[in-house]
Amino acid sequence: AQTVTQSQPEMSVQEAETVTLSCTYDTSENNYYLFWYKQPPSRQMILVIRQEAYKQQNATENRFSVNFQKAAKSFSLKISDSQLGDTAMYFCAFSQGVDGANSKLTFGKGITLSVRP
Amino acid sequence: ETGVTQSPTHLIKTRGQQVTLRCSSQSGHNTVSWYQQALGQGPQFIFQYYREEENGRGNFPPRFSGLQFPNYSSELNVNALELDDSALYLCASSLGVNQETQYFGPGTRLLVL
């Protein structure tokens, strides 16, 4: 069974600075997908970024980038130029890449990020 | 393009009752997944529906059941409610089952007294 671990329950960062959120996972699969989702107090889960395991290049989306270390099974999220609107709970999630199988997401426990003005 | 919608937003039930939660998928999406999120935890996969058929189920008892309709909207039914069923129920839709990104609705907050 796949597991996702987010060991930091809370983090705080000053506005405009950079913060890195950690995530590790465990799987015996070679083909899979990793995601970071953001859940603000409004509770709607929003996709931040997605990484395909077969791609060596780290995914980037504007101020958000990942450091994907496949051998170490590590998938961290870097947020640059932090903004007050980045305050939210962040979840790391895993989806196995088997064609035709259900694409269920396995989530970590999440990390609460607070951006200070 | 309409996003994923869920109804109702909040619900209060008593132990032993039954509840139905509804989800409308994003336009063009034929796959719906349901998740249960307890307070302070990550979402847990309940089941997935693809083209009106159940396509995988998580570790939830049979009193959790679902449906998907021809327009790809979906229902989650929970019978014999227990206190531990109190949670945020999230619906997510995707274009297919082959690792398509899932897009979430705002959720239904269920409180069981």
Tab-separated table of N, CA and C in Angstrom, chain A residues 21-106:
chain	number	residue	atom	x	y	z
A	21	LEU	N	8.031	23.096	1.782
A	21	LEU	CA	7.211	22.111	2.495
A	21	LEU	C	7.663	20.712	2.081
A	22	SER	N	7.839	19.842	3.056
A	22	SER	CA	8.398	18.517	2.793
A	22	SER	C	7.331	17.439	2.670
A	23	CYS	N	7.658	16.426	1.891
A	23	CYS	CA	6.762	15.280	1.723
A	23	CYS	C	7.606	14.078	1.325
A	24	THR	N	7.342	12.956	1.946
A	24	THR	CA	7.943	11.699	1.496
A	24	THR	C	6.827	10.705	1.253
A	25	TYR	N	7.115	9.715	0.438
A	25	TYR	CA	6.091	8.735	0.106
A	25	TYR	C	6.741	7.370	-0.016
A	26	ASP	N	5.922	6.365	0.006
A	26	ASP	CA	6.433	5.003	-0.125
A	26	ASP	C	5.573	4.254	-1.129
A	27	THR	N	6.204	3.658	-2.111
A	27	THR	CA	5.503	2.876	-3.105
A	27	THR	C	6.471	1.906	-3.757
A	28	SER	N	5.924	0.815	-4.259
A	28	SER	CA	6.730	-0.133	-5.029
A	28	SER	C	6.523	0.070	-6.522
A	29	GLU	N	5.637	1.005	-6.860
A	29	GLU	CA	5.357	1.285	-8.269
A	29	GLU	C	6.490	2.111	-8.876
A	30	ASN	N	6.634	2.005	-10.184
A	30	ASN	CA	7.631	2.808	-10.885
A	30	ASN	C	6.985	3.990	-11.604
A	31	ASN	N	5.717	3.808	-11.939
A	31	ASN	CA	4.999	4.854	-12.657
A	31	ASN	C	3.886	5.393	-11.760
A	32	TYR	N	3.946	6.660	-11.439
A	32	TYR	CA	2.935	7.241	-10.549
A	32	TYR	C	2.947	8.760	-10.711
A	33	TYR	N	2.049	9.410	-9.993
A	33	TYR	CA	1.894	10.847	-10.082
A	33	TYR	C	1.868	11.425	-8.666
A	34	LEU	N	2.421	12.597	-8.541
A	34	LEU	CA	2.444	13.287	-7.249
A	34	LEU	C	1.829	14.667	-7.404
A	35	PHE	N	1.150	15.102	-6.373
A	35	PHE	CA	0.430	16.366	-6.414
A	35	PHE	C	0.649	17.133	-5.110
A	36	TRP	N	0.567	18.425	-5.218
A	36	TRP	CA	0.363	19.281	-4.050
A	36	TRP	C	-0.978	19.993	-4.246
A	37	TYR	N	-1.807	19.868	-3.207
A	37	TYR	CA	-3.083	20.565	-3.178
A	37	TYR	C	-3.054	21.567	-2.029
A	38	LYS	N	-3.780	22.657	-2.226
A	38	LYS	CA	-3.907	23.710	-1.215
A	38	LYS	C	-5.361	23.750	-0.762
A	39	GLN	N	-5.572	23.849	0.560
A	39	GLN	CA	-6.930	23.952	1.091
A	39	GLN	C	-7.004	25.151	2.016
A	40	PRO	N	-7.501	26.292	1.516
A	40	PRO	CA	-7.634	27.484	2.350
A	40	PRO	C	-8.775	27.296	3.344
A	41	PRO	N	-8.951	28.240	4.253
A	41	PRO	CA	-10.048	28.132	5.233
A	41	PRO	C	-11.421	27.970	4.580
A	42	SER	N	-11.571	28.419	3.358
A	42	SER	CA	-12.841	28.226	2.647
A	42	SER	C	-13.088	26.753	2.328
A	43	ARG	N	-12.051	25.925	2.536
A	43	ARG	CA	-12.041	24.453	2.465
A	43	ARG	C	-12.034	23.841	1.076
A	44	GLN	N	-12.140	24.636	-0.001
A	44	GLN	CA	-12.080	24.029	-1.337
A	44	GLN	C	-10.643	23.637	-1.658
A	45	MET	N	-10.450	22.400	-2.019
A	45	MET	CA	-9.144	21.843	-2.341
A	45	MET	C	-8.760	22.306	-3.747
A	46	ILE	N	-7.608	22.969	-3.853
A	46	ILE	CA	-7.173	23.536	-5.129
A	46	ILE	C	-5.846	22.910	-5.525
A	47	LEU	N	-5.734	22.450	-6.774
A	47	LEU	CA	-4.484	21.889	-7.261
A	47	LEU	C	-3.436	22.988	-7.377
A	48	VAL	N	-2.271	22.720	-6.805
A	48	VAL	CA	-1.145	23.657	-6.907
A	48	VAL	C	-0.206	23.233	-8.026
A	49	ILE	N	0.181	21.955	-7.997
A	49	ILE	CA	1.177	21.492	-8.951
A	49	ILE	C	1.127	19.981	-9.046
A	50	ARG	N	1.549	19.444	-10.204
A	50	ARG	CA	1.502	18.004	-10.467
A	50	ARG	C	2.835	17.576	-11.065
A	51	GLN	N	3.288	16.373	-10.683
A	51	GLN	CA	4.558	15.842	-11.195
A	51	GLN	C	4.350	14.405	-11.636
A	52	GLU	N	4.741	14.084	-12.862
A	52	GLU	CA	4.730	12.696	-13.323
A	52	GLU	C	6.058	12.059	-12.963
A	53	ALA	N	6.037	10.859	-12.400
A	53	ALA	CA	7.266	10.223	-11.912
A	53	ALA	C	8.248	9.916	-13.033
A	54	TYR	N	7.742	9.726	-14.253
A	54	TYR	CA	8.639	9.370	-15.353
A	54	TYR	C	9.400	10.585	-15.886
A	55	LYS	N	8.994	11.776	-15.458
A	55	LYS	CA	9.670	12.989	-15.910
A	55	LYS	C	10.772	13.374	-14.926
A	56	GLN	N	11.976	13.551	-15.441
A	56	GLN	CA	13.077	13.941	-14.568
A	56	GLN	C	13.021	15.420	-14.212
A	57	GLN	N	12.447	16.217	-15.109
A	57	GLN	CA	12.414	17.654	-14.864
A	57	GLN	C	11.388	17.975	-13.783
A	58	ASN	N	11.796	18.829	-12.851
A	58	ASN	CA	10.891	19.243	-11.786
A	58	ASN	C	9.817	20.186	-12.329
A	59	ALA	N	8.573	19.978	-11.879
A	59	ALA	CA	7.468	20.814	-12.331
A	59	ALA	C	7.545	22.198	-11.696
A	60	THR	N	7.111	23.206	-12.434
A	60	THR	CA	7.018	24.568	-11.900
A	60	THR	C	5.700	25.180	-12.375
A	61	GLU	N	5.131	26.001	-11.503
A	61	GLU	CA	3.919	26.755	-11.823
A	61	GLU	C	4.060	28.120	-11.164
A	62	ASN	N	4.528	29.088	-11.941
A	62	ASN	CA	4.712	30.445	-11.436
A	62	ASN	C	5.597	30.440	-10.189
A	63	ARG	N	5.068	30.813	-9.033
A	63	ARG	CA	5.882	30.907	-7.812
A	63	ARG	C	6.083	29.548	-7.137
A	64	PHE	N	5.460	28.524	-7.665
A	64	PHE	CA	5.510	27.201	-7.038
A	64	PHE	C	6.392	26.263	-7.853
A	65	SER	N	7.265	25.561	-7.176
A	65	SER	CA	8.110	24.573	-7.844
A	65	SER	C	8.306	23.393	-6.899
A	66	VAL	N	8.671	22.266	-7.485
A	66	VAL	CA	8.898	21.079	-6.661
A	66	VAL	C	10.342	20.617	-6.814
A	67	ASN	N	10.792	19.882	-5.792
A	67	ASN	CA	12.062	19.171	-5.850
A	67	ASN	C	11.716	17.698	-5.727
A	68	PHE	N	11.700	17.004	-6.862
A	68	PHE	CA	11.302	15.608	-6.916
A	68	PHE	C	12.551	14.736	-6.937
A	69	GLN	N	12.726	13.954	-5.894
A	69	GLN	CA	13.864	13.042	-5.770
A	69	GLN	C	13.310	11.620	-5.754
A	70	LYS	N	13.275	10.988	-6.939
A	70	LYS	CA	12.587	9.699	-7.058
A	70	LYS	C	13.254	8.611	-6.225
A	71	ALA	N	14.575	8.557	-6.242
A	71	ALA	CA	15.279	7.506	-5.499
A	71	ALA	C	15.036	7.650	-3.997
A	72	ALA	N	14.994	8.865	-3.538
A	72	ALA	CA	14.769	9.127	-2.113
A	72	ALA	C	13.285	9.139	-1.771
A	73	LYS	N	12.413	9.060	-2.766
A	73	LYS	CA	10.968	9.138	-2.588
A	73	LYS	C	10.592	10.393	-1.803
A	74	SER	N	11.082	11.494	-2.304
A	74	SER	CA	10.869	12.788	-1.670
A	74	SER	C	10.264	13.755	-2.684
A	75	PHE	N	9.346	14.589	-2.227
A	75	PHE	CA	8.622	15.482	-3.131
A	75	PHE	C	8.295	16.756	-2.365
A	76	SER	N	9.185	17.726	-2.384
A	76	SER	CA	8.975	18.939	-1.602
A	76	SER	C	8.455	20.064	-2.493
A	77	LEU	N	7.732	20.974	-1.889
A	77	LEU	CA	7.141	22.119	-2.579
A	77	LEU	C	7.825	23.390	-2.108
A	78	LYS	N	8.317	24.184	-3.059
A	78	LYS	CA	8.919	25.464	-2.731
A	78	LYS	C	7.987	26.579	-3.193
A	79	ILE	N	7.683	27.471	-2.260
A	79	ILE	CA	6.855	28.632	-2.583
A	79	ILE	C	7.749	29.863	-2.485
A	80	SER	N	7.917	30.542	-3.603
A	80	SER	CA	8.751	31.739	-3.643
A	80	SER	C	7.875	32.977	-3.506
A	81	ASP	N	8.476	34.070	-2.975
A	81	ASP	CA	7.745	35.331	-2.860
A	81	ASP	C	6.374	35.092	-2.209
A	82	SER	N	6.380	34.510	-1.016
A	82	SER	CA	5.137	34.129	-0.336
A	82	SER	C	4.180	35.312	-0.221
A	83	GLN	N	2.899	35.018	-0.424
A	83	GLN	CA	1.857	36.031	-0.338
A	83	GLN	C	0.851	35.645	0.748
A	84	LEU	N	0.143	36.651	1.263
A	84	LEU	CA	-0.818	36.389	2.339
A	84	LEU	C	-1.851	35.354	1.897
A	85	GLY	N	-2.195	35.360	0.631
A	85	GLY	CA	-3.167	34.405	0.104
A	85	GLY	C	-2.666	32.981	0.045
A	86	ASP	N	-1.384	32.787	0.323
A	86	ASP	CA	-0.845	31.423	0.349
A	86	ASP	C	-1.151	30.734	1.682
A	87	THR	N	-1.650	31.487	2.645
A	87	THR	CA	-2.017	30.902	3.936
A	87	THR	C	-3.095	29.855	3.722
A	88	ALA	N	-2.789	28.618	4.110
A	88	ALA	CA	-3.702	27.498	3.841
A	88	ALA	C	-3.094	26.229	4.405
A	89	MET	N	-3.865	25.159	4.315
A	89	MET	CA	-3.332	23.832	4.583
A	89	MET	C	-2.879	23.255	3.237
A	90	TYR	N	-1.691	22.633	3.228
A	90	TYR	CA	-1.147	22.070	2.001
A	90	TYR	C	-1.037	20.555	2.148
A	91	PHE	N	-1.562	19.856	1.156
A	91	PHE	CA	-1.542	18.400	1.174
A	91	PHE	C	-0.706	17.872	0.021
A	92	CYS	N	0.142	16.926	0.333
A	92	CYS	CA	0.865	16.159	-0.660
A	92	CYS	C	0.022	14.921	-0.963
A	93	ALA	N	-0.073	14.543	-2.227
A	93	ALA	CA	-0.914	13.402	-2.600
A	93	ALA	C	-0.244	12.565	-3.672
A	94	PHE	N	-0.577	11.283	-3.672
A	94	PHE	CA	0.018	10.288	-4.569
A	94	PHE	C	-1.088	9.582	-5.335
A	95	SER	N	-0.826	9.290	-6.609
A	95	SER	CA	-1.760	8.512	-7.403
A	95	SER	C	-0.955	7.512	-8.216
A	96	GLN	N	-1.324	6.230	-8.166
A	96	GLN	CA	-0.514	5.256	-8.884
A	96	GLN	C	-0.876	5.247	-10.357
A	97	GLY	N	0.095	4.914	-11.173
A	97	GLY	CA	-0.090	5.049	-12.614
A	97	GLY	C	-0.334	3.751	-13.330
A	98	VAL	N	-1.436	3.086	-12.996
A	98	VAL	CA	-1.772	1.837	-13.675
A	98	VAL	C	-2.955	2.103	-14.577
A	99	ASP	N	-2.774	1.917	-15.875
A	99	ASP	CA	-3.846	2.198	-16.814
A	99	ASP	C	-5.090	1.398	-16.487
A	100	GLY	N	-6.216	2.081	-16.465
A	100	GLY	CA	-7.497	1.415	-16.232
A	100	GLY	C	-7.845	1.275	-14.774
A	101	ALA	N	-6.845	1.332	-13.897
A	101	ALA	CA	-7.163	1.232	-12.465
A	101	ALA	C	-7.695	2.585	-11.992
A	102	ASN	N	-8.360	2.568	-10.845
A	102	ASN	CA	-8.879	3.842	-10.376
A	102	ASN	C	-7.725	4.744	-9.955
A	103	SER	N	-7.902	6.011	-10.197
A	103	SER	CA	-6.834	6.982	-9.944
A	103	SER	C	-7.010	7.614	-8.580
A	104	LYS	N	-7.265	6.792	-7.564
A	104	LYS	CA	-7.514	7.347	-6.240
A	104	LYS	C	-6.278	8.094	-5.758
A	105	LEU	N	-6.533	9.148	-5.005
A	105	LEU	CA	-5.465	9.923	-4.404
A	105	LEU	C	-5.255	9.458	-2.969
A	106	THR	N	-3.998	9.264	-2.608
A	106	THR	CA	-3.625	8.999	-1.220
A	106	THR	C	-2.971	10.266	-0.700
